[in-house]
Coordinates of C-alpha atoms in Angstrom, one line a residue:
M682 CA 3.9 -17.5 -24.8
S683 CA 1.9 -14.3 -23.9
G684 CA 4.9 -12.1 -23.0
R685 CA 3.6 -11.6 -19.4
R686 CA 6.1 -11.7 -16.6
S687 CA 4.4 -14.7 -15.0
E688 CA 4.9 -16.8 -18.1
R689 CA 8.6 -16.7 -17.4
W690 CA 7.9 -18.6 -14.2
F691 CA 5.0 -20.8 -15.2
G692 CA 5.1 -21.2 -19.0
G693 CA 8.2 -23.4 -19.4
H694 CA 8.0 -27.1 -20.0
D695 CA 11.1 -27.8 -18.1
L696 CA 12.3 -28.4 -14.5
A697 CA 12.0 -24.7 -13.5
G698 CA 8.4 -24.5 -14.9
F699 CA 7.6 -27.7 -13.1
I700 CA 8.8 -26.5 -9.8
H701 CA 7.1 -23.1 -10.1
R702 CA 3.7 -24.6 -11.0
A703 CA 4.0 -27.3 -8.4
S704 CA 4.6 -24.7 -5.7
L705 CA 1.1 -23.3 -6.4
H706 CA -0.4 -26.7 -6.9
A707 CA 0.5 -27.2 -3.2
E708 CA -1.8 -24.3 -2.4
G709 CA -4.7 -26.1 -4.1
L710 CA -4.4 -24.2 -7.5
S711 CA -4.9 -26.3 -10.6
R712 CA -2.9 -26.1 -13.8
E713 CA -6.0 -24.5 -15.4
A714 CA -5.9 -21.7 -12.8
L715 CA -2.5 -20.8 -14.1
A716 CA -3.2 -21.2 -17.8
D717 CA -3.3 -18.1 -19.9
R718 CA -4.3 -15.6 -17.3
P719 CA -2.5 -12.6 -15.6
V720 CA -1.2 -13.0 -12.1
V721 CA -2.1 -10.0 -9.9
G722 CA -0.4 -9.6 -6.7
I723 CA -2.3 -8.0 -3.7
C724 CA 0.2 -6.2 -1.6
N725 CA -1.6 -6.0 1.8
S726 CA -0.4 -3.9 4.7
W727 CA -3.0 -5.3 7.1
S728 CA -1.9 -5.4 10.7
E729 CA -3.5 -5.7 14.1
L730 CA -1.0 -3.1 15.2
V731 CA -2.4 -0.5 12.8
H732 CA -6.1 0.2 13.4
C733 CA -6.3 2.4 10.3
N734 CA -5.6 -0.8 8.2
L735 CA -7.6 -3.3 10.2
H736 CA -10.3 -3.7 7.5
F737 CA -7.9 -4.6 4.7
R738 CA -8.6 -8.4 4.9
G739 CA -12.1 -7.6 3.7
L740 CA -10.8 -5.2 1.0
A741 CA -8.3 -7.8 -0.2
E742 CA -11.2 -10.3 -0.7
A743 CA -13.1 -7.8 -2.8
V744 CA -9.9 -7.1 -4.8
K745 CA -9.6 -10.9 -5.4
R746 CA -13.2 -11.0 -6.5
G747 CA -12.6 -8.3 -9.0
V748 CA -9.4 -10.0 -10.3
L749 CA -11.3 -13.3 -10.8
L750 CA -14.2 -11.6 -12.5
A751 CA -11.8 -10.1 -15.0
G752 CA -10.1 -13.4 -15.7
G753 CA -6.9 -13.0 -13.6
L754 CA -5.4 -15.0 -10.8
P755 CA -5.0 -13.1 -7.5
L756 CA -2.2 -13.9 -5.1
E757 CA -2.0 -12.0 -1.9
F758 CA 1.2 -11.2 -0.1
P759 CA 2.0 -9.2 3.1
T760 CA 4.5 -6.5 3.8
I761 CA 5.4 -4.7 7.0
S762 CA 2.8 -2.2 8.1
L763 CA 3.6 1.2 9.6
G764 CA 1.2 2.6 12.2
E765 CA 1.8 6.3 13.1
N766 CA 0.4 6.0 16.7
L767 CA 2.2 3.0 18.1
M768 CA 5.6 2.9 16.3
K769 CA 8.4 4.7 18.1
P770 CA 10.2 6.9 17.6
T771 CA 8.2 7.4 14.4
A772 CA 6.8 5.4 11.5
M773 CA 8.7 7.7 9.2
L774 CA 11.9 6.0 10.3
Y775 CA 10.6 2.9 8.6
R776 CA 9.0 4.3 5.4
N777 CA 12.0 3.5 3.3
L778 CA 12.3 0.0 4.8
M779 CA 8.7 -0.7 3.8
S780 CA 9.3 0.7 0.3
M781 CA 12.2 -1.7 -0.1
D782 CA 10.0 -4.6 1.2
V783 CA 7.4 -3.7 -1.4
E784 CA 9.8 -3.2 -4.3
E785 CA 11.7 -6.5 -3.8
S786 CA 8.4 -8.5 -3.3
I787 CA 7.1 -7.2 -6.5
R788 CA 10.3 -7.5 -8.4
S789 CA 11.2 -11.1 -7.3
Y790 CA 7.7 -12.8 -7.6
P791 CA 5.8 -13.8 -10.8
L792 CA 3.4 -10.8 -10.9
D793 CA 2.0 -9.2 -14.0
A794 CA 0.4 -6.4 -12.0
V795 CA -0.1 -5.5 -8.3
V796 CA -2.8 -3.8 -6.2
L797 CA -1.3 -1.8 -3.3
I798 CA -3.5 -1.6 -0.3
G799 CA -2.5 1.1 2.1
G800 CA -4.1 3.5 4.5
C801 CA -2.1 4.8 7.5
D802 CA 0.2 7.8 6.8
K803 CA 3.5 6.1 5.7
T804 CA 2.1 2.9 4.1
V805 CA 0.7 4.7 1.0
P806 CA 3.9 6.6 0.1
A807 CA 6.1 3.5 1.0
Q808 CA 4.0 1.3 -1.4
L809 CA 4.1 3.8 -4.2
M810 CA 7.9 4.3 -3.8
G811 CA 8.4 0.6 -4.0
A812 CA 6.1 0.2 -7.0
A813 CA 7.7 3.1 -8.8
S814 CA 11.1 1.4 -8.5
A815 CA 9.9 -2.0 -9.4
N816 CA 8.0 -0.5 -12.4
V817 CA 5.5 -3.4 -12.7
P818 CA 1.9 -2.3 -13.5
A819 CA 0.4 -1.2 -10.2
I820 CA -2.7 0.5 -8.9
M821 CA -3.4 1.9 -5.4
L822 CA -6.3 1.2 -3.2
T823 CA -6.5 3.4 -0.1
G824 CA -8.4 2.4 3.0
G825 CA -10.7 5.4 3.4
P826 CA -11.3 7.8 6.4
S827 CA -12.8 6.5 9.6
R828 CA -16.3 7.3 10.7
A829 CA -16.6 10.6 12.7
A830 CA -16.5 10.2 16.4
V831 CA -19.0 12.2 18.5
F832 CA -18.2 13.9 21.7
R833 CA -21.0 15.7 23.6
G834 CA -22.9 16.2 20.4
R835 CA -20.0 17.4 18.2
E836 CA -18.4 15.4 15.4
L837 CA -14.7 15.0 15.9
G838 CA -11.7 15.0 13.7
A839 CA -9.3 12.2 14.7
G840 CA -6.4 14.5 15.5
T841 CA -7.3 18.1 15.0
D842 CA -9.9 18.3 17.8
L843 CA -7.6 16.2 20.1
W844 CA -4.9 18.9 20.0
R845 CA -7.5 21.5 21.0
Y846 CA -8.8 19.4 23.9
A847 CA -5.3 18.6 25.0
D848 CA -4.6 22.3 25.4
E849 CA -7.9 22.6 27.3
L850 CA -6.7 19.9 29.7
R851 CA -3.3 21.6 30.2
S852 CA -4.8 25.0 30.8
G853 CA -7.2 23.6 33.4
R854 CA -10.4 24.3 31.4
M855 CA -11.0 20.5 31.0
T856 CA -10.9 17.9 33.8
E857 CA -9.1 14.6 33.6
D858 CA -12.5 12.8 33.9
E859 CA -13.7 14.7 30.8
F860 CA -10.5 13.9 29.0
D861 CA -11.1 10.2 29.8
E862 CA -14.6 10.5 28.4
L863 CA -13.1 12.0 25.2
E864 CA -10.7 9.0 24.9
Q865 CA -13.6 6.5 25.0
A866 CA -15.4 8.5 22.2
S867 CA -12.5 9.4 20.0
A868 CA -12.0 6.2 17.8
A869 CA -15.3 5.3 16.2
S870 CA -14.2 2.9 13.5
V871 CA -11.4 1.5 11.4
G872 CA -10.0 3.7 8.8
H873 CA -7.4 6.5 8.6
C874 CA -7.8 10.0 10.1
N875 CA -11.0 11.5 8.9
E876 CA -9.8 15.1 8.5
M877 CA -7.3 16.3 6.0
G878 CA -4.4 14.7 7.8
T879 CA -1.5 13.0 6.1
A880 CA -3.4 9.8 5.2
S881 CA -6.4 11.6 3.7
T882 CA -4.0 14.0 1.9
M883 CA -2.0 11.1 0.4
A884 CA -5.2 9.4 -0.7
A885 CA -6.2 12.6 -2.5
V886 CA -2.8 13.2 -4.2
V887 CA -2.5 9.6 -5.3
E888 CA -5.8 10.0 -7.1
A889 CA -4.6 13.2 -8.7
L890 CA -1.3 11.4 -9.6
G891 CA -3.5 9.0 -11.6
M892 CA -2.4 6.0 -9.5
S893 CA -5.9 5.1 -8.1
L894 CA -9.4 4.9 -9.5
P895 CA -11.2 8.3 -10.0
G896 CA -13.4 9.1 -7.0
S897 CA -11.9 6.5 -4.7
A898 CA -9.8 8.6 -2.4
T899 CA -12.5 10.0 -0.1
I900 CA -14.9 7.0 0.2
P901 CA -15.3 6.3 4.0
A902 CA -13.7 3.1 5.2
V903 CA -16.9 1.6 6.5
D904 CA -19.0 2.5 3.4
A905 CA -20.0 -0.4 1.1
A906 CA -18.8 1.8 -1.8
R907 CA -15.3 1.3 -0.5
V908 CA -15.7 -2.5 -0.9
R909 CA -17.1 -2.0 -4.4
S910 CA -14.2 0.3 -5.2
A911 CA -11.8 -2.5 -4.1
E912 CA -13.6 -4.9 -6.5
A913 CA -13.3 -2.4 -9.3
T914 CA -9.6 -1.9 -8.5
G915 CA -9.0 -5.7 -8.8
R916 CA -10.8 -5.7 -12.2
R917 CA -8.7 -2.8 -13.4
A918 CA -5.4 -4.5 -12.3
V919 CA -6.1 -7.2 -14.8
G920 CA -6.4 -4.6 -17.5
L921 CA -3.1 -3.1 -16.4
A922 CA -1.4 -6.4 -16.7
Q923 CA -2.8 -7.1 -20.1
E924 CA -1.9 -3.6 -21.3
G925 CA 1.5 -3.5 -19.7
L926 CA 0.8 0.0 -18.3
A927 CA 3.7 0.5 -15.9
P928 CA 4.0 3.3 -13.3
S929 CA 6.8 5.0 -15.2
R930 CA 4.2 6.0 -17.9
I931 CA 1.9 7.6 -15.3
L932 CA 4.4 9.2 -12.9
Q933 CA 5.4 12.0 -15.3
P934 CA 6.1 15.6 -14.4
E935 CA 2.5 16.6 -15.3
A936 CA 1.1 14.0 -12.9
F937 CA 3.2 15.5 -10.1
D938 CA 2.0 19.0 -11.0
N939 CA -1.5 17.7 -10.6
A940 CA -0.8 16.1 -7.3
I941 CA 0.8 19.3 -5.9
T942 CA -2.1 21.4 -7.3
T943 CA -4.5 19.1 -5.5
L944 CA -2.4 19.3 -2.3
M945 CA -2.6 23.1 -2.3
A946 CA -6.3 23.2 -3.2
I947 CA -7.4 20.8 -0.4
G948 CA -5.2 22.5 2.3
G949 CA -3.4 19.2 2.7
A950 CA -0.6 18.0 5.1
T951 CA 3.0 19.2 4.8
N952 CA 4.1 15.6 5.1
A953 CA 2.8 15.1 1.5
V954 CA 5.7 17.3 0.3
I955 CA 8.3 14.9 1.6
H956 CA 6.5 11.9 0.2
L957 CA 5.9 13.4 -3.2
L958 CA 9.6 14.4 -3.4
A959 CA 10.5 10.8 -2.6
I960 CA 8.2 9.3 -5.1
A961 CA 9.4 11.7 -7.8
G962 CA 13.0 10.7 -6.9
R963 CA 12.1 7.0 -7.5
A964 CA 10.5 7.9 -10.9
A965 CA 13.5 10.1 -12.0
V966 CA 11.3 13.2 -12.1
A967 CA 13.1 16.4 -11.2
L968 CA 11.0 17.9 -8.5
T969 CA 12.1 20.6 -6.0
L970 CA 10.6 22.6 -3.2
D971 CA 10.5 25.6 -5.5
R972 CA 7.9 23.8 -7.7
F973 CA 5.7 23.4 -4.6
H974 CA 5.9 27.1 -3.9
E975 CA 5.2 28.1 -7.5
I976 CA 2.1 26.0 -7.7
S977 CA 0.9 27.1 -4.3
R978 CA 1.1 30.7 -5.4
R979 CA -1.2 30.1 -8.4
T980 CA -3.6 27.6 -6.7
P981 CA -6.6 28.7 -4.7
M982 CA -7.6 26.7 -1.6
L983 CA -11.1 25.3 -2.3
V984 CA -11.7 22.6 0.3
N985 CA -13.2 23.4 3.7
V986 CA -12.0 20.5 5.8
R987 CA -10.2 20.4 9.1
P988 CA -7.6 21.4 10.2
A989 CA -7.7 24.3 7.7
G990 CA -11.5 24.3 7.6
E991 CA -14.6 23.1 9.3
H992 CA -15.7 19.8 7.8
L993 CA -14.4 16.2 7.6
V994 CA -13.4 14.1 4.6
E995 CA -16.7 12.3 4.5
Q996 CA -18.4 15.6 3.7
L997 CA -15.8 16.2 1.0
H998 CA -16.8 12.8 -0.5
H999 CA -20.5 13.7 -0.5
A1000 CA -19.7 17.1 -2.0
G1001 CA -18.1 15.6 -5.1
G1002 CA -14.7 14.3 -3.9
I1003 CA -11.4 14.9 -5.6
P1004 CA -12.9 14.8 -9.2
A1005 CA -15.1 17.8 -8.3
V1006 CA -12.0 19.6 -6.9
L1007 CA -10.0 18.9 -10.0
R1008 CA -12.7 20.0 -12.4
E1009 CA -13.2 23.2 -10.5
L1010 CA -9.5 23.9 -10.8
G1011 CA -9.9 23.9 -14.5
D1012 CA -6.8 24.9 -16.5
L1013 CA -4.6 24.6 -13.5
V1014 CA -4.8 20.8 -14.0
H1015 CA -3.1 18.8 -16.8
T1016 CA -6.2 16.9 -17.9
D1017 CA -4.3 15.0 -20.6
A1018 CA -2.1 13.2 -18.0
L1019 CA -2.4 9.4 -18.2
T1020 CA -4.0 7.5 -15.3
V1021 CA -4.3 3.8 -14.3
T1022 CA -7.6 3.8 -16.1
G1023 CA -5.6 3.8 -19.3
R1024 CA -7.3 7.1 -20.2
P1025 CA -6.4 10.8 -19.6
L1026 CA -7.4 12.3 -16.2
G1027 CA -9.8 14.7 -18.0
D1028 CA -12.1 11.7 -19.0
A1029 CA -12.9 11.1 -15.3
L1030 CA -13.8 14.8 -14.7
A1031 CA -16.4 15.4 -17.3
A1032 CA -19.3 14.3 -15.1
A1033 CA -17.9 15.6 -11.8
Q1034 CA -20.0 18.2 -9.9
I1035 CA -19.8 20.2 -6.7
H1036 CA -22.8 19.2 -4.7
D1037 CA -22.1 21.4 -1.6
Q1038 CA -20.2 24.7 -2.0
T1039 CA -19.8 25.1 1.7
V1040 CA -17.4 22.1 1.5
I1041 CA -15.8 22.7 -2.0
A1042 CA -15.7 26.4 -2.8
S1043 CA -15.8 27.7 -6.4
R1044 CA -12.6 29.0 -8.0
D1045 CA -14.2 32.4 -8.3
A1046 CA -14.8 32.6 -4.5
P1047 CA -12.1 30.4 -2.9
L1048 CA -11.5 30.0 0.8
Q1049 CA -8.0 31.4 0.3
A1050 CA -6.4 33.0 -2.8
E1051 CA -3.3 30.8 -2.5
G1052 CA -2.6 27.2 -1.7
G1053 CA -2.2 25.9 1.9
I1054 CA 1.6 25.4 2.0
A1055 CA 4.5 27.9 1.6
V1056 CA 8.2 27.5 1.3
V1057 CA 10.5 29.8 3.2
R1058 CA 14.3 30.1 3.1
G1059 CA 17.1 32.1 4.6
S1060 CA 20.0 32.0 7.0
L1061 CA 18.1 29.6 9.2
A1062 CA 17.0 27.3 6.4
P1063 CA 19.3 27.6 3.3
D1064 CA 17.7 24.5 1.7
G1065 CA 14.2 25.5 2.6
A1066 CA 11.5 24.9 5.2
L1067 CA 7.7 24.6 5.1
I1068 CA 4.8 26.4 6.7
K1069 CA 1.1 25.4 6.4
R1070 CA -0.2 28.9 6.1
S1071 CA -3.8 27.7 5.7
A1072 CA -3.7 26.4 9.3
A1073 CA -1.6 29.3 10.7
S1074 CA -2.6 32.5 12.4
P1075 CA -2.6 35.3 9.8
E1076 CA -1.1 37.9 12.1
L1077 CA 1.9 35.6 12.8
L1078 CA 2.9 35.1 9.1
R1079 CA 5.1 38.1 9.4
H1080 CA 6.8 38.1 12.8
R1081 CA 10.1 38.9 14.6
G1082 CA 10.7 37.4 18.0
R1083 CA 13.3 36.2 20.5
A1084 CA 14.3 32.5 20.1
V1085 CA 13.7 30.1 23.0
V1086 CA 15.7 27.1 22.1
F1087 CA 15.1 23.4 23.0
E1088 CA 17.8 20.9 22.3
D1089 CA 15.5 18.0 21.8
V1090 CA 12.0 16.8 22.6
Y1091 CA 13.1 15.7 26.1
D1092 CA 14.3 19.2 26.8
V1093 CA 10.8 20.4 25.7
A1094 CA 9.1 18.0 28.1
A1095 CA 11.4 19.1 30.9
R1096 CA 11.1 22.9 30.5
I1097 CA 8.1 24.0 28.5
D1098 CA 5.9 24.4 31.6
D1099 CA 8.6 25.5 33.9
P1100 CA 7.3 28.8 35.5
A1101 CA 10.9 30.1 35.4
L1102 CA 11.1 29.8 31.6
E1103 CA 11.7 33.2 30.1
I1104 CA 9.1 33.4 27.4
D1105 CA 6.3 35.6 26.2
V1106 CA 3.7 35.5 23.5
G1107 CA 6.1 37.1 21.0
S1108 CA 8.8 34.5 21.5
V1109 CA 9.7 32.0 18.9
L1110 CA 9.9 28.4 20.1
V1111 CA 12.8 26.6 18.4
L1112 CA 13.3 22.8 18.5
R1113 CA 16.4 21.1 17.0
N1114 CA 17.8 17.5 16.8
A1115 CA 14.4 16.3 15.5
G1116 CA 15.1 15.9 11.8
P1117 CA 15.8 12.8 9.7
R1118 CA 19.1 12.0 11.5
G1119 CA 18.5 13.9 14.7
G1120 CA 15.1 12.4 15.6
P1121 CA 16.0 10.0 14.3
G1122 CA 13.4 9.6 11.6
M1123 CA 12.0 13.1 11.7
P1124 CA 9.2 12.5 14.2
E1125 CA 6.0 14.6 14.3
W1126 CA 7.2 16.8 17.1
G1127 CA 7.1 20.2 15.3
Q1128 CA 3.8 21.4 16.8
L1129 CA 5.5 22.4 20.1
P1130 CA 3.0 22.9 23.0
I1131 CA 2.2 26.4 24.1
P1132 CA 3.7 26.9 27.6
K1133 CA 1.0 26.3 30.3
R1134 CA 1.4 29.7 31.7
L1135 CA 0.6 31.3 28.4
L1136 CA -2.3 28.9 27.7
E1137 CA -3.8 30.0 31.0
E1138 CA -3.5 33.6 29.7
G1139 CA -5.5 32.7 26.6
V1140 CA -2.6 32.4 24.1
T1141 CA -3.5 29.8 21.5
D1142 CA -0.7 30.2 18.9
M1143 CA 3.0 31.1 18.7
V1144 CA 5.6 30.9 16.0
R1145 CA 7.4 27.6 16.2
V1146 CA 10.4 26.5 14.2
S1147 CA 12.0 23.0 13.9
D1148 CA 13.7 20.4 11.7
A1149 CA 10.8 18.0 12.7
R1150 CA 7.5 17.2 11.0
M1151 CA 4.1 17.6 12.4
S1152 CA 0.9 15.6 12.1
G1153 CA -1.2 16.5 9.1
T1154 CA -4.1 17.0 11.5
A1155 CA -2.2 19.7 13.4
F1156 CA -2.5 23.4 13.1
G1157 CA -0.7 26.6 14.2
T1158 CA 2.0 28.9 12.9
V1159 CA 4.6 26.1 12.7
V1160 CA 7.7 26.2 10.5
L1161 CA 8.8 22.7 9.7
H1162 CA 11.3 20.5 7.8
V1163 CA 14.2 23.1 8.2
A1164 CA 17.0 21.9 5.9
P1165 CA 19.7 21.1 6.5
E1166 CA 18.7 19.8 9.9
A1167 CA 20.8 20.5 13.0
A1168 CA 22.1 16.9 13.2
A1169 CA 23.5 17.4 9.6
G1170 CA 25.3 20.6 10.6
G1171 CA 22.6 23.0 9.5
P1172 CA 22.3 26.6 10.8
L1173 CA 19.6 25.5 13.2
R1174 CA 22.4 24.1 15.3
A1175 CA 23.8 27.7 15.7
V1176 CA 20.6 29.3 17.2
R1177 CA 20.9 30.4 20.8
T1178 CA 18.1 31.5 23.2
G1179 CA 17.7 35.3 22.7
D1180 CA 18.6 35.4 19.0
P1181 CA 16.1 37.4 16.9
I1182 CA 14.2 35.1 14.5
V1183 CA 12.5 36.7 11.5
L1184 CA 9.6 35.0 9.6
D1185 CA 8.0 36.6 6.6
V1186 CA 5.9 34.1 4.7
D1187 CA 5.0 36.5 1.8
E1188 CA 8.7 37.2 1.3
Q1189 CA 9.6 33.5 1.7
R1190 CA 12.0 34.5 4.5
L1191 CA 13.2 32.6 7.6
D1192 CA 16.3 34.2 9.1
M1193 CA 18.4 34.3 12.2
D1194 CA 19.0 38.0 12.4
I1195 CA 22.7 37.9 13.5
P1196 CA 25.8 38.4 11.4
A1197 CA 26.8 35.6 9.0
A1198 CA 30.3 35.5 10.5
E1199 CA 28.8 34.8 13.9
I1200 CA 26.7 31.9 12.5
R1201 CA 29.9 30.5 10.9
R1202 CA 31.8 30.8 14.1
R1203 CA 29.1 28.9 16.0
L1204 CA 28.8 26.2 13.4
A1205 CA 32.6 25.6 13.7
E1206 CA 32.2 24.6 17.4
P1207 CA 32.1 20.9 18.2
G1208 CA 29.0 18.9 17.1
P1209 CA 26.6 17.6 16.1
R1210 CA 25.7 14.8 18.4
E1211 CA 26.8 11.2 18.1
P1212 CA 24.5 8.9 16.0
V1213 CA 21.8 7.1 17.9
Y1214 CA 22.3 3.8 16.1
G1215 CA 25.5 1.8 15.6
R1216 CA 24.1 -1.3 13.9
G1217 CA 21.3 -2.7 11.9
Y1218 CA 18.6 -0.9 9.9
G1219 CA 19.1 2.2 12.1
A1220 CA 22.7 2.5 11.2
L1221 CA 21.9 2.0 7.5
Y1222 CA 19.2 4.7 7.8
L1223 CA 21.6 7.3 9.4
E1224 CA 24.2 6.7 6.8
H1225 CA 22.0 7.0 3.7
V1226 CA 19.0 9.2 4.5
L1227 CA 18.6 12.4 2.5
Q1228 CA 17.4 15.7 3.9
A1229 CA 13.8 16.8 4.0
N1230 CA 14.1 18.9 0.8
E1231 CA 15.0 15.7 -1.1
G1232 CA 12.2 13.6 0.4
C1233 CA 14.2 11.8 3.1
D1234 CA 14.6 8.7 0.8
F1235 CA 17.9 6.8 0.8
D1236 CA 20.5 8.1 -1.6
F1237 CA 21.0 4.6 -3.1
L1238 CA 17.3 4.2 -4.0
R1239 CA 16.8 7.3 -6.1
G1240 CA 16.9 7.2 -9.9
G1241 CA 14.8 6.0 -12.8
S1242 CA 12.7 2.9 -12.5
G1243 CA 13.4 0.3 -15.1
E1244 CA 11.6 -2.7 -16.7
D1245 CA 12.1 -5.9 -14.7
D1246 CA 15.3 -7.5 -15.9
T1247 CA 15.0 -10.9 -14.3
E1248 CA 16.5 -13.4 -16.7
P1249 CA 15.7 -17.1 -17.0
L1250 CA 19.0 -17.9 -15.4
G1251 CA 17.8 -16.0 -12.3
L1252 CA 14.6 -18.1 -12.3
L1253 CA 16.7 -21.3 -12.3
S1254 CA 18.4 -20.2 -9.1
G1255 CA 15.2 -20.8 -7.2
W1256 CA 15.2 -24.6 -7.8
V1257 CA 19.0 -25.0 -7.8
G1258 CA 19.2 -23.5 -4.3
G1259 CA 15.9 -24.5 -2.8
W1260 CA 14.4 -27.7 -4.2

């Protein structure tokens, strides 16, 4: 016996072994195909409902080729797939469900290692969360950014440019026919968002975590190098199975520091904060918002990619990719952190180079002196909130203004363009009931639209505050993830139109400038709203979801991952109950 997990299913000369082997014989696999070789699962989130992941069947075939070349047996299995554009109210509502699907599939099947294939925003963190909990050797393969669309001679970011054109339409500076023309041009290929949105950000931080092959994060989805990377990932999965290199050995505090440092250096999405907190919670790593702020203050922003810069992720790839960024960060990176290669991170950085300093700036001349994301706290956000300062208006990072409060996204839709709305450029737009419980699922509603009347006057940004998230492709002076949220009884519930709101990013301050006694009095009034769901997964979600500052995972899923503890008696149950 080799000691591999799969041997516990296939190695026995008894009835259980007979049934387990016969189940694969029925698929056309011979006894020799099972003999003395690691079984590598391919966890595929392919779906025709998720255009970001539509090329995953081809990637899975390349992974299988790599597994076979290395002497393993590949077995592909599906999981649910989360598409940010089509799932309502938000894919984030189902991230934890997908993580449970991934965890239990890995845990319950005879797999010695697993390749996780994910692309769209929530599929990557969901798969990593599940793999961290199952703690079977795992390696991530992300799908890559889509090809740039071109509209009237200009390359487009998948989301960043859309938000700008949408404002042009609302302000009357773009016609409906022109907007229809933009629609036809906007989606040029499969693959996830091609700027530094959440998907590209997660691909980058996963590489920095050490959970994917060096240099793989930024390869375009339609590039042949993406397929070759898939093959290499399959080969390496066999090595992970042979070495027994589990995620718990890689997902250590130093790895999370590297991931956060990368997040700040690339001007990445605020959504990555929630996902990294959730993954750390699964790996029993003590990670808080304060650590993000500490690392942001010491980390220069180096990457010039939209929405915080000019270029797209494909240009970042050609400029040297994440290895070049990590090498330029130098002593800010833990180069001794273990990766899925079985070697320290530093080994992959020795040959890295910056090929274009207009895309990756030097540490001596960064784009910004500090990282892209800041944490703010105060009477409005006792447990913290985030602002993507790299995509905000510098003159608004210190601001005092009168609150204009919206109860939910439907209230926004009904009133934001009402000519009678009392609002000016100095006002602070406040949205509540859009957090983990209130949304539900914490939808990407935080980038509140500028009122049409102000757009027509040339206003392009205002301070906005909410318990929602926003797309990683979005921009503006937007304070997000206010915790506790309004639906959990947080102070956001106490804000009233006309209250003075104070934001000071340098001082980490977000306050409702009214007496504390008045805030307490308001919070004692009846509320919050009744839950949206009374049954099923929605009810489970509402009962167990944590707040944004804890990663929005379920309370019962946090904690240290452990080695698989399936015993032979557990294996017997398969034939007792099902043969």
